[in-house]
PDB file of C-alpha atoms in Angstrom:
ATOM      1  CA  MET B 185    -112.388  40.190  50.942  1.00 71.00           C
ATOM      2  CA  GLN B 186    -115.524  38.561  52.374  1.00 80.00           C
ATOM      3  CA  ILE B 187    -116.432  37.109  48.956  1.00 83.00           C
ATOM      4  CA  ALA B 188    -112.925  35.681  48.518  1.00 87.00           C
ATOM      5  CA  LYS B 189    -113.030  34.102  51.985  1.00 87.00           C
ATOM      6  CA  ARG B 190    -116.418  32.532  51.252  1.00 89.00           C
ATOM      7  CA  ALA B 191    -115.183  31.196  47.901  1.00 91.00           C
ATOM      8  CA  VAL B 192    -112.104  29.600  49.509  1.00 94.00           C
ATOM      9  CA  PHE B 193    -114.106  27.870  52.242  1.00 93.00           C
ATOM     10  CA  ILE B 194    -116.798  26.647  49.848  1.00 94.00           C
ATOM     11  CA  PHE B 195    -114.050  25.246  47.608  1.00 96.00           C
ATOM     12  CA  LEU B 196    -112.453  23.488  50.588  1.00 96.00           C
ATOM     13  CA  GLY B 197    -115.776  22.090  51.821  1.00 95.00           C
ATOM     14  CA  ALA B 198    -116.862  20.864  48.376  1.00 95.00           C
ATOM     15  CA  ALA B 199    -113.431  19.283  47.808  1.00 96.00           C
ATOM     16  CA  LEU B 200    -113.718  17.382  51.096  1.00 96.00           C
ATOM     17  CA  VAL B 201    -117.167  16.133  50.113  1.00 95.00           C
ATOM     18  CA  SER B 202    -115.687  14.867  46.821  1.00 96.00           C
ATOM     19  CA  VAL B 203    -113.015  12.963  48.757  1.00 96.00           C
ATOM     20  CA  GLY B 204    -115.588  11.457  51.119  1.00 95.00           C
ATOM     21  CA  LEU B 205    -117.709  10.318  48.191  1.00 95.00           C
ATOM     22  CA  GLU B 206    -115.186   8.969  45.681  1.00 95.00           C
ATOM     23  CA  ILE B 207    -112.493   7.663  48.033  1.00 95.00           C
ATOM     24  CA  PHE B 208    -114.793   6.103  50.647  1.00 96.00           C
ATOM     25  CA  LEU B 209    -118.542   5.897  50.026  1.00 95.00           C
ATOM     26  CA  VAL B 210    -119.170   5.382  46.299  1.00 93.00           C
ATOM     27  CA  PRO B 211    -116.637   2.537  45.747  1.00 94.00           C
ATOM     28  CA  ASN B 212    -118.261   0.668  48.636  1.00 94.00           C
ATOM     29  CA  ASN B 213    -121.850   1.244  47.408  1.00 93.00           C
ATOM     30  CA  ILE B 214    -122.654   3.418  50.419  1.00 94.00           C
ATOM     31  CA  ILE B 215    -124.803   6.493  49.877  1.00 91.00           C
ATOM     32  CA  ASP B 216    -125.583   9.722  51.690  1.00 87.00           C
ATOM     33  CA  GLY B 217    -128.946  11.455  51.896  1.00 85.00           C
ATOM     34  CA  GLY B 218    -130.410  14.150  49.660  1.00 86.00           C
ATOM     35  CA  VAL B 219    -129.326  14.874  46.095  1.00 89.00           C
ATOM     36  CA  VAL B 220    -125.986  13.147  46.730  1.00 89.00           C
ATOM     37  CA  GLY B 221    -127.762   9.889  47.553  1.00 90.00           C
ATOM     38  CA  ILE B 222    -130.045  10.135  44.503  1.00 91.00           C
ATOM     39  CA  SER B 223    -127.014  10.880  42.313  1.00 93.00           C
ATOM     40  CA  ILE B 224    -125.085   7.855  43.593  1.00 93.00           C
ATOM     41  CA  ILE B 225    -128.065   5.597  42.851  1.00 93.00           C
ATOM     42  CA  CYS B 226    -128.457   7.088  39.347  1.00 93.00           C
ATOM     43  CA  GLN B 227    -124.736   6.704  38.679  1.00 92.00           C
ATOM     44  CA  HIS B 228    -124.868   3.045  39.743  1.00 91.00           C
ATOM     45  CA  LEU B 229    -127.891   2.294  37.535  1.00 92.00           C
ATOM     46  CA  THR B 230    -126.687   4.149  34.420  1.00 93.00           C
ATOM     47  CA  GLY B 231    -122.887   4.095  34.634  1.00 90.00           C
ATOM     48  CA  LEU B 232    -122.741   7.824  33.861  1.00 92.00           C
ATOM     49  CA  PRO B 233    -120.430  10.129  35.874  1.00 92.00           C
ATOM     50  CA  LEU B 234    -121.557  11.022  39.388  1.00 92.00           C
ATOM     51  CA  GLY B 235    -120.749  14.704  38.855  1.00 91.00           C
ATOM     52  CA  LEU B 236    -123.234  14.878  35.981  1.00 92.00           C
ATOM     53  CA  PHE B 237    -126.126  13.863  38.218  1.00 93.00           C
ATOM     54  CA  LEU B 238    -124.938  16.069  41.091  1.00 92.00           C
ATOM     55  CA  THR B 239    -125.181  19.083  38.778  1.00 91.00           C
ATOM     56  CA  LEU B 240    -128.324  18.204  36.826  1.00 92.00           C
ATOM     57  CA  ILE B 241    -130.447  17.199  39.817  1.00 91.00           C
ATOM     58  CA  ASN B 242    -129.400  20.264  41.802  1.00 89.00           C
ATOM     59  CA  LEU B 243    -130.165  22.760  38.998  1.00 88.00           C
ATOM     60  CA  PRO B 244    -133.981  22.933  39.462  1.00 86.00           C
ATOM     61  CA  PHE B 245    -133.506  23.388  43.205  1.00 82.00           C
ATOM     62  CA  LEU B 246    -130.935  26.128  42.596  1.00 82.00           C
ATOM     63  CA  PHE B 247    -133.421  27.958  40.381  1.00 81.00           C
ATOM     64  CA  LEU B 248    -135.999  27.780  43.172  1.00 77.00           C
ATOM     65  CA  GLY B 249    -133.409  29.001  45.665  1.00 73.00           C
ATOM     66  CA  TYR B 250    -132.500  31.924  43.413  1.00 76.00           C
ATOM     67  CA  LYS B 251    -136.154  32.976  43.082  1.00 72.00           C
ATOM     68  CA  GLN B 252    -137.285  32.392  46.642  1.00 70.00           C
ATOM     69  CA  ILE B 253    -134.296  32.559  49.009  1.00 67.00           C
ATOM     70  CA  GLY B 254    -131.750  34.888  47.465  1.00 72.00           C
ATOM     71  CA  LYS B 255    -129.109  35.447  44.820  1.00 79.00           C
ATOM     72  CA  THR B 256    -126.091  35.120  47.127  1.00 80.00           C
ATOM     73  CA  PHE B 257    -127.256  31.783  48.562  1.00 79.00           C
ATOM     74  CA  ALA B 258    -128.075  30.367  45.105  1.00 81.00           C
ATOM     75  CA  LEU B 259    -124.756  31.445  43.549  1.00 86.00           C
ATOM     76  CA  SER B 260    -122.776  30.124  46.532  1.00 86.00           C
ATOM     77  CA  THR B 261    -124.585  26.801  46.232  1.00 86.00           C
ATOM     78  CA  LEU B 262    -124.043  26.638  42.457  1.00 89.00           C
ATOM     79  CA  TYR B 263    -120.333  27.292  42.933  1.00 92.00           C
ATOM     80  CA  GLY B 264    -120.096  24.571  45.577  1.00 92.00           C
ATOM     81  CA  VAL B 265    -121.990  22.050  43.451  1.00 92.00           C
ATOM     82  CA  ILE B 266    -119.723  22.709  40.437  1.00 93.00           C
ATOM     83  CA  VAL B 267    -116.577  22.263  42.558  1.00 95.00           C
ATOM     84  CA  MET B 268    -118.002  19.072  44.070  1.00 94.00           C
ATOM     85  CA  SER B 269    -118.958  17.691  40.640  1.00 93.00           C
ATOM     86  CA  ILE B 270    -115.524  18.402  39.141  1.00 95.00           C
ATOM     87  CA  GLY B 271    -113.877  16.931  42.249  1.00 95.00           C
ATOM     88  CA  THR B 272    -115.774  13.651  41.942  1.00 94.00           C
ATOM     89  CA  ALA B 273    -114.812  13.415  38.254  1.00 93.00           C
ATOM     90  CA  LEU B 274    -111.117  13.952  39.017  1.00 94.00           C
ATOM     91  CA  LEU B 275    -111.105  11.503  41.933  1.00 94.00           C
ATOM     92  CA  HIS B 276    -113.163   8.770  40.266  1.00 91.00           C
ATOM     93  CA  PRO B 277    -110.089   6.912  38.858  1.00 92.00           C
ATOM     94  CA  VAL B 278    -108.368   6.963  42.271  1.00 93.00           C
ATOM     95  CA  GLU B 279    -108.375   3.681  44.186  1.00 93.00           C
ATOM     96  CA  PRO B 280    -110.427   3.703  47.434  1.00 93.00           C
ATOM     97  CA  ILE B 281    -108.433   3.787  50.654  1.00 93.00           C
ATOM     98  CA  THR B 282    -110.447   0.922  52.132  1.00 93.00           C
ATOM     99  CA  ILE B 283    -112.894  -1.696  50.926  1.00 92.00           C
ATOM    100  CA  ASP B 284    -114.119  -2.398  54.445  1.00 95.00           C
ATOM    101  CA  PRO B 285    -117.696  -1.012  54.384  1.00 95.00           C
ATOM    102  CA  LEU B 286    -117.721  -0.091  58.075  1.00 95.00           C
ATOM    103  CA  LEU B 287    -114.466   1.886  57.838  1.00 96.00           C
ATOM    104  CA  ALA B 288    -115.717   3.486  54.634  1.00 96.00           C
ATOM    105  CA  ALA B 289    -119.003   4.490  56.284  1.00 96.00           C
ATOM    106  CA  VAL B 290    -117.283   5.957  59.350  1.00 96.00           C
ATOM    107  CA  PHE B 291    -114.472   7.875  57.676  1.00 97.00           C
ATOM    108  CA  GLY B 292    -116.508   8.778  54.608  1.00 96.00           C
ATOM    109  CA  GLY B 293    -119.230  10.166  56.876  1.00 94.00           C
ATOM    110  CA  ILE B 294    -116.698  12.164  58.897  1.00 96.00           C
ATOM    111  CA  ILE B 295    -115.029  13.749  55.864  1.00 96.00           C
ATOM    112  CA  LEU B 296    -118.301  14.399  54.061  1.00 94.00           C
ATOM    113  CA  GLY B 297    -119.891  15.913  57.173  1.00 91.00           C
ATOM    114  CA  ILE B 298    -116.963  18.269  57.770  1.00 94.00           C
ATOM    115  CA  GLY B 299    -117.078  19.375  54.134  1.00 93.00           C
ATOM    116  CA  VAL B 300    -120.815  20.067  54.140  1.00 89.00           C
ATOM    117  CA  GLY B 301    -120.513  21.824  57.509  1.00 88.00           C
ATOM    118  CA  ILE B 302    -117.824  24.179  56.178  1.00 92.00           C
ATOM    119  CA  VAL B 303    -120.023  25.141  53.222  1.00 89.00           C
ATOM    120  CA  ILE B 304    -123.097  25.712  55.405  1.00 83.00           C
ATOM    121  CA  ARG B 305    -121.067  27.767  57.867  1.00 82.00           C
ATOM    122  CA  VAL B 306    -120.162  30.333  55.181  1.00 83.00           C
ATOM    123  CA  GLY B 307    -123.696  30.577  53.798  1.00 77.00           C
ATOM    124  CA  GLY B 308    -123.866  27.967  51.046  1.00 80.00           C
ATOM    125  CA  SER B 309    -125.321  24.521  50.509  1.00 81.00           C
ATOM    126  CA  LEU B 310    -124.478  21.424  48.486  1.00 84.00           C
ATOM    127  CA  ASP B 311    -127.897  19.787  48.520  1.00 81.00           C
ATOM    128  CA  GLY B 312    -131.040  21.010  46.770  1.00 78.00           C
ATOM    129  CA  THR B 313    -133.378  19.085  49.078  1.00 76.00           C
ATOM    130  CA  GLU B 314    -132.520  21.592  51.815  1.00 70.00           C
ATOM    131  CA  ILE B 315    -133.835  24.381  49.574  1.00 71.00           C
ATOM    132  CA  VAL B 316    -137.094  22.506  49.001  1.00 74.00           C
ATOM    133  CA  ALA B 317    -137.390  21.883  52.734  1.00 71.00           C
ATOM    134  CA  ILE B 318    -136.955  25.599  53.478  1.00 66.00           C
ATOM    135  CA  LEU B 319    -139.662  26.505  50.966  1.00 69.00           C
ATOM    136  CA  LEU B 320    -142.098  23.809  52.127  1.00 71.00           C
ATOM    137  CA  ASN B 321    -141.523  24.834  55.742  1.00 64.00           C
ATOM    138  CA  LYS B 322    -143.076  28.232  55.000  1.00 65.00           C
ATOM    139  CA  LYS B 323    -146.371  26.631  53.978  1.00 70.00           C
ATOM    140  CA  SER B 324    -146.705  23.726  56.399  1.00 70.00           C
ATOM    141  CA  PRO B 325    -146.500  22.917  60.126  1.00 71.00           C
ATOM    142  CA  PHE B 326    -143.414  20.726  59.620  1.00 67.00           C
ATOM    143  CA  SER B 327    -139.900  21.974  60.321  1.00 63.00           C
ATOM    144  CA  VAL B 328    -137.043  22.078  57.822  1.00 59.00           C
ATOM    145  CA  GLY B 329    -135.346  19.236  59.714  1.00 60.00           C
ATOM    146  CA  GLU B 330    -138.468  17.062  59.519  1.00 67.00           C
ATOM    147  CA  PHE B 331    -138.728  17.547  55.750  1.00 72.00           C
ATOM    148  CA  VAL B 332    -135.037  16.735  55.255  1.00 73.00           C
ATOM    149  CA  MET B 333    -135.416  13.639  57.430  1.00 75.00           C
ATOM    150  CA  PHE B 334    -138.423  12.460  55.384  1.00 79.00           C
ATOM    151  CA  PHE B 335    -136.522  12.881  52.111  1.00 81.00           C
ATOM    152  CA  ASN B 336    -133.506  11.052  53.447  1.00 83.00           C
ATOM    153  CA  VAL B 337    -135.425   8.129  54.945  1.00 84.00           C
ATOM    154  CA  PHE B 338    -136.980   7.571  51.510  1.00 86.00           C
ATOM    155  CA  ILE B 339    -133.609   7.874  49.719  1.00 89.00           C
ATOM    156  CA  LEU B 340    -131.693   5.696  52.178  1.00 87.00           C
ATOM    157  CA  GLY B 341    -134.501   3.130  52.054  1.00 87.00           C
ATOM    158  CA  SER B 342    -134.191   3.045  48.259  1.00 88.00           C
ATOM    159  CA  ALA B 343    -130.538   2.064  48.670  1.00 87.00           C
ATOM    160  CA  GLY B 344    -131.708  -1.261  50.088  1.00 88.00           C
ATOM    161  CA  PHE B 345    -133.363  -2.205  46.785  1.00 90.00           C
ATOM    162  CA  VAL B 346    -130.414  -1.023  44.680  1.00 89.00           C
ATOM    163  CA  PHE B 347    -127.330  -2.049  46.689  1.00 90.00           C
ATOM    164  CA  GLY B 348    -128.727  -4.558  49.203  1.00 90.00           C
ATOM    165  CA  TRP B 349    -129.980  -4.027  52.734  1.00 91.00           C
ATOM    166  CA  ASP B 350    -126.573  -4.391  54.350  1.00 93.00           C
ATOM    167  CA  ARG B 351    -125.332  -1.416  52.297  1.00 92.00           C
ATOM    168  CA  ALA B 352    -128.465   0.510  53.240  1.00 92.00           C
ATOM    169  CA  MET B 353    -127.596  -0.029  56.906  1.00 93.00           C
ATOM    170  CA  TYR B 354    -124.017   1.104  56.320  1.00 95.00           C
ATOM    171  CA  SER B 355    -125.483   4.129  54.558  1.00 94.00           C
ATOM    172  CA  LEU B 356    -127.501   4.943  57.684  1.00 92.00           C
ATOM    173  CA  ILE B 357    -124.291   4.808  59.719  1.00 94.00           C
ATOM    174  CA  ALA B 358    -122.547   7.145  57.268  1.00 93.00           C
ATOM    175  CA  TYR B 359    -125.528   9.512  57.223  1.00 90.00           C
ATOM    176  CA  TYR B 360    -125.717   9.660  61.022  1.00 91.00           C
ATOM    177  CA  ILE B 361    -121.989  10.344  61.373  1.00 93.00           C
ATOM    178  CA  ALA B 362    -122.110  12.995  58.636  1.00 90.00           C
ATOM    179  CA  PHE B 363    -125.107  14.631  60.346  1.00 85.00           C
ATOM    180  CA  LYS B 364    -123.223  14.856  63.642  1.00 87.00           C
ATOM    181  CA  MET B 365    -120.071  16.172  61.967  1.00 90.00           C
ATOM    182  CA  ILE B 366    -122.088  18.852  60.166  1.00 85.00           C
ATOM    183  CA  ASP B 367    -123.482  19.975  63.520  1.00 79.00           C
ATOM    184  CA  LEU B 368    -120.030  20.009  65.113  1.00 81.00           C
ATOM    185  CA  THR B 369    -118.483  21.887  62.195  1.00 85.00           C
ATOM    186  CA  VAL B 370    -121.243  24.495  61.955  1.00 76.00           C
ATOM    187  CA  GLU B 371    -121.541  25.122  65.686  1.00 70.00           C
ATOM    188  CA  GLY B 372    -117.897  24.454  66.583  1.00 67.00           C
ATOM    189  CA  LEU B 373    -116.480  23.199  69.860  1.00 57.00           C
ATOM    190  CA  ASP B 374    -117.360  26.587  71.326  1.00 58.00           C
ATOM    191  CA  GLU B 375    -121.082  26.076  70.772  1.00 68.00           C
ATOM    192  CA  SER B 376    -122.902  28.391  73.149  1.00 79.00           C
ATOM    193  CA  LYS B 377    -125.131  27.248  75.991  1.00 85.00           C
ATOM    194  CA  SER B 378    -127.735  29.321  77.797  1.00 90.00           C
ATOM    195  CA  VAL B 379    -127.727  28.859  81.564  1.00 92.00           C
ATOM    196  CA  TRP B 380    -130.560  29.583  83.989  1.00 93.00           C
ATOM    197  CA  ILE B 381    -129.906  29.206  87.727  1.00 93.00           C
ATOM    198  CA  ILE B 382    -132.381  29.739  90.548  1.00 92.00           C
ATOM    199  CA  SER B 383    -130.634  29.950  93.913  1.00 88.00           C
ATOM    200  CA  ASP B 384    -131.193  31.452  97.345  1.00 85.00           C
ATOM    201  CA  ASP B 385    -127.591  32.635  97.159  1.00 87.00           C
ATOM    202  CA  ALA B 386    -127.641  34.003  93.608  1.00 89.00           C
ATOM    203  CA  LYS B 387    -125.130  36.775  94.265  1.00 90.00           C
ATOM    204  CA  THR B 388    -122.430  34.360  95.448  1.00 91.00           C
ATOM    205  CA  LEU B 389    -122.994  32.089  92.441  1.00 92.00           C
ATOM    206  CA  GLY B 390    -123.032  35.039  90.053  1.00 90.00           C
ATOM    207  CA  ASP B 391    -119.758  36.403  91.433  1.00 91.00           C
ATOM    208  CA  ALA B 392    -118.133  32.950  91.111  1.00 90.00           C
ATOM    209  CA  ILE B 393    -119.219  32.614  87.474  1.00 91.00           C
ATOM    210  CA  LEU B 394    -117.931  36.119  86.826  1.00 89.00           C
ATOM    211  CA  GLN B 395    -114.537  35.533  88.439  1.00 89.00           C
ATOM    212  CA  ARG B 396    -113.846  31.868  87.720  1.00 88.00           C
ATOM    213  CA  LEU B 397    -115.373  31.489  84.262  1.00 84.00           C
ATOM    214  CA  GLY B 398    -114.972  35.049  83.087  1.00 83.00           C
ATOM    215  CA  ARG B 399    -118.577  35.159  81.914  1.00 86.00           C
ATOM    216  CA  GLY B 400    -120.990  38.015  82.470  1.00 86.00           C
ATOM    217  CA  VAL B 401    -124.216  37.264  84.312  1.00 90.00           C
ATOM    218  CA  THR B 402    -127.629  38.936  84.408  1.00 88.00           C
ATOM    219  CA  TYR B 403    -129.871  38.861  87.467  1.00 90.00           C
ATOM    220  CA  LEU B 404    -133.610  38.545  86.836  1.00 89.00           C
ATOM    221  CA  ASN B 405    -136.390  38.881  89.386  1.00 87.00           C
ATOM    222  CA  GLY B 406    -138.820  35.982  89.535  1.00 81.00           C
ATOM    223  CA  GLU B 407    -141.598  34.551  91.694  1.00 76.00           C
ATOM    224  CA  GLY B 408    -142.035  30.931  92.716  1.00 74.00           C
ATOM    225  CA  GLY B 409    -145.192  29.529  91.134  1.00 72.00           C
ATOM    226  CA  TYR B 410    -145.945  27.248  94.098  1.00 68.00           C
ATOM    227  CA  SER B 411    -144.543  29.188  97.075  1.00 69.00           C
ATOM    228  CA  GLY B 412    -145.104  32.704  95.793  1.00 70.00           C
ATOM    229  CA  ASP B 413    -141.680  33.660  97.191  1.00 77.00           C
ATOM    230  CA  ASP B 414    -139.492  36.176  95.408  1.00 79.00           C
ATOM    231  CA  LYS B 415    -136.650  34.470  93.546  1.00 81.00           C
ATOM    232  CA  GLN B 416    -133.531  35.780  91.868  1.00 87.00           C
ATOM    233  CA  VAL B 417    -132.639  34.076  88.603  1.00 91.00           C
ATOM    234  CA  ILE B 418    -129.136  34.088  87.102  1.00 92.00           C
ATOM    235  CA  PHE B 419    -128.853  34.103  83.318  1.00 94.00           C
ATOM    236  CA  ALA B 420    -125.516  33.513  81.590  1.00 91.00           C
ATOM    237  CA  VAL B 421    -124.082  32.226  78.315  1.00 89.00           C
ATOM    238  CA  VAL B 422    -121.137  29.805  78.338  1.00 86.00           C
ATOM    239  CA  THR B 423    -119.460  27.551  75.790  1.00 78.00           C
ATOM    240  CA  ARG B 424    -119.782  23.779  75.579  1.00 74.00           C
ATOM    241  CA  LEU B 425    -116.274  23.421  77.031  1.00 71.00           C
ATOM    242  CA  GLU B 426    -117.176  25.578  80.044  1.00 82.00           C
ATOM    243  CA  GLN B 427    -120.346  23.655  80.852  1.00 84.00           C
ATOM    244  CA  ALA B 428    -118.705  21.087  83.152  1.00 83.00           C
ATOM    245  CA  LYS B 429    -116.873  23.786  85.126  1.00 86.00           C
ATOM    246  CA  LEU B 430    -120.099  25.730  85.562  1.00 90.00           C
ATOM    247  CA  LYS B 431    -121.845  22.661  86.969  1.00 91.00           C
ATOM    248  CA  SER B 432    -119.009  22.101  89.426  1.00 89.00           C
ATOM    249  CA  ILE B 433    -119.253  25.729  90.611  1.00 91.00           C
ATOM    250  CA  VAL B 434    -122.998  25.385  91.240  1.00 92.00           C
ATOM    251  CA  GLU B 435    -122.542  22.014  92.953  1.00 91.00           C
ATOM    252  CA  GLU B 436    -119.807  23.446  95.170  1.00 90.00           C
ATOM    253  CA  LEU B 437    -121.572  26.655  96.245  1.00 91.00           C
ATOM    254  CA  ASP B 438    -125.264  25.655  96.225  1.00 90.00           C
ATOM    255  CA  PRO B 439    -126.012  21.963  95.620  1.00 90.00           C
ATOM    256  CA  GLY B 440    -129.739  22.638  95.966  1.00 88.00           C
ATOM    257  CA  ALA B 441    -129.862  25.288  93.228  1.00 90.00           C
ATOM    258  CA  PHE B 442    -132.058  24.780  90.168  1.00 91.00           C
ATOM    259  CA  LEU B 443    -129.899  24.634  87.012  1.00 93.00           C
ATOM    260  CA  ALA B 444    -131.143  24.508  83.412  1.00 93.00           C
ATOM    261  CA  ILE B 445    -128.836  24.462  80.371  1.00 92.00           C
ATOM    262  CA  GLY B 446    -129.956  24.796  76.756  1.00 87.00           C
ATOM    263  CA  ASN B 447    -128.401  25.114  73.306  1.00 80.00           C
ATOM    264  CA  ILE B 448    -128.071  28.481  71.578  1.00 77.00           C
ATOM    265  CA  HIS B 449    -127.540  28.606  67.820  1.00 66.00           C
ATOM    266  CA  ASP B 450    -126.155  32.117  67.663  1.00 66.00           C
ATOM    267  CA  VAL B 451    -124.772  34.734  70.049  1.00 69.00           C
ATOM    268  CA  LYS B 452    -124.076  38.339  69.176  1.00 67.00           C
ATOM    269  CA  GLY B 453    -123.209  41.424  71.175  1.00 65.00           C
ATOM    270  CA  GLY B 454    -122.010  41.851  74.715  1.00 61.00           C
ATOM    271  CA  ARG B 455    -118.837  43.523  75.832  1.00 48.00           C
ATOM    272  CA  PHE B 456    -117.526  41.136  78.435  1.00 48.00           C
ATOM    273  CA  LYS B 457    -114.159  39.623  77.531  1.00 49.00           C
ATOM    274  CA  LYS B 458    -113.430  35.947  78.103  1.00 51.00           C
ATOM    275  CA  LYS B 459    -110.995  35.014  80.870  1.00 50.00           C
ATOM    276  CA  ASP B 460    -109.213  31.734  81.530  1.00 49.00           C
ATOM    277  CA  ILE B 461    -111.113  29.105  83.495  1.00 47.00           C
ATOM    278  CA  HIS B 462    -109.738  28.580  86.985  1.00 47.00           C
TER     279      HIS B 462
END
């Protein structure tokens, strides 16, 4: 059942990426980063099908992923790449929806980003440069994100020499929008936030969060670094949509409280059930 669910979502994500590429970006000479961007440039220079380059360029990276990261990840990525390649071939004869480069960059970036995000969310990938970045990250002080950014700056810069610098700038717009949509799709609107509150009236604030947000709280004992006074710290986890309500609760009950909010990439466990905000 889990394998079937993953296959369906990877198919959907890869199909959306095909739509974003062939209906919006490629006809307007706008590229994305990574292997997709390299493939679009190669297709433009040679006239050969885009899907051919998407498959061939990804294959060495897939082999590395199979050897170093894992069989499931590599097979999921191979499946997604094949679906994406076939999708671009089928959609290539279809007329683009718009020839306005700005509209193409915006909507192409949105659709492509959602598609890639869906695939990543179920444990796959559509871009071999991410695999290289993961492997290089293990042997260097640079993060995966920094490696991916370096690759993409080089690829997007190359678009200026191939398609013209105006198209390279549109490509940056598309890449940025796709990047944000990937983040939104992977994390979801219910992205979790960690909350730390230091207040002289921690119990009142904790009870309000418990009753009005329906979120469990944990009380931690702390000591002020400057004053040396004992402090009680509230720790809680809320969603992105609950963040504004939490701030209003703190502002209402203790305007002088210290409040820090950070992103959390994953939350697991806990038995407290969510209640409606009120």
